[in-house]
């Protein structure tokens, strides 16, 4: 049975049916990549985790990041304004550029003030107003700087529109800022190319202005995306670690939400019957609804008796789900003590996160239980835990990963086809003696 990226093999007679070859080549490698992409597309995060990952960004450092980027944009704008003041005597008429600077400062201050009042949100109308103001600024500044290349006059307020875009990278989608920056860069480039000039060296100041207008917003978008990716991954780890304290077999967060929905529907139906809003016997539609609710409830309860905490940790993780496959037909992961559970989960997480390769994956196999001899040994259960990785070279494994593996149990590590293979000898207290 395969559920959202985790392979669970119910047949007990086969030891490692879900284990994949460590080296994938040709069509097999392409099939593995396609399978992981399909898992990512089909992944559905539980509603509770969605609400958590959409937590207020100001509480996760987003506000500080936005302030830092705004300060950086302000420094760039201040430098460009100083260039404008320095080249004031060389303007034919400096008034259009001066008006452009006034509009830019006013538009930036207004946008920041409104965003702060809206709890770090920028609606579409405000973004459109900011872009319109930027367009006016560009038009005025290019008009004031026209035919001034030989006198050392280049656009400053138009280039400073990039500073306005920097301040928006934390409150607007990255593609909005990137597309706006592309339009700004295109206008400046066309102006610089078509500007009449007798000295080719006069192109240098406009090239600097082009870089100051385009590069900072693009860097800001890259920084914000990396920050959001880091926050999402850390939140995912925290949510996944919450499964460590579950009993041996339990329902996950997705199933819990489904059970809550079924319970509400059943309660509504019973309440309608008890208060006379629904007559007895039930009509065909109500009977079908009641039968469906009963079937769904039975399926969820039966399913919860086969799924361990590790199964839920993998299937409900956007990070682990596409890259980890599990083979635990006997549910041995549920017998691990809390320290072993946490260490095993950290091992899987670190193995995937220690490499930047998109094809990195881990095949995890638990069992079967091995026979023991002696009175003391019979009080323990021994079984292997095998980790077969793909695209995870041994030299890239973090020392913390080895420390976590040692908590689970003694291990033997080897490299096969350039990827790491680990077999852990796990010992746990026999639940029959509890």
PDB file of C-alpha atoms in Angstrom, residues 237 241 339 341-351 353 400-401 403-404 407:
ATOM      1  CA  UNK A 237      10.402  19.829  11.537  1.00  0.00           C
ATOM      2  CA  UNK A 241       8.519  16.052  15.913  1.00  0.00           C
ATOM      3  CA  UNK A 339      14.827   9.003  22.757  1.00  0.00           C
ATOM      4  CA  UNK A 341      12.177   7.908  18.115  1.00  0.00           C
ATOM      5  CA  UNK A 342      13.556  11.428  18.230  1.00  0.00           C
ATOM      6  CA  UNK A 343      17.014  10.247  17.177  1.00  0.00           C
ATOM      7  CA  UNK A 344      15.667   8.204  14.245  1.00  0.00           C
ATOM      8  CA  UNK A 345      13.568  11.120  13.038  1.00  0.00           C
ATOM      9  CA  UNK A 346      16.544  13.497  13.278  1.00  0.00           C
ATOM     10  CA  UNK A 347      18.680  10.993  11.385  1.00  0.00           C
ATOM     11  CA  UNK A 348      16.260  10.870   8.472  1.00  0.00           C
ATOM     12  CA  UNK A 349      15.853  14.645   8.487  1.00  0.00           C
ATOM     13  CA  UNK A 350      19.601  15.328   8.532  1.00  0.00           C
ATOM     14  CA  UNK A 351      20.348  12.795   5.807  1.00  0.00           C
ATOM     15  CA  UNK A 353      18.875  18.105   4.451  1.00  0.00           C
ATOM     16  CA  UNK A 400      25.286  15.204  14.351  1.00  0.00           C
ATOM     17  CA  UNK A 401      23.729  12.530  12.137  1.00  0.00           C
ATOM     18  CA  UNK A 403      25.435  10.971  17.000  1.00  0.00           C
ATOM     19  CA  UNK A 404      21.706  10.515  16.418  1.00  0.00           C
ATOM     20  CA  UNK A 407      21.274   6.861  20.130  1.00  0.00           C
TER      21      UNK A 407
END
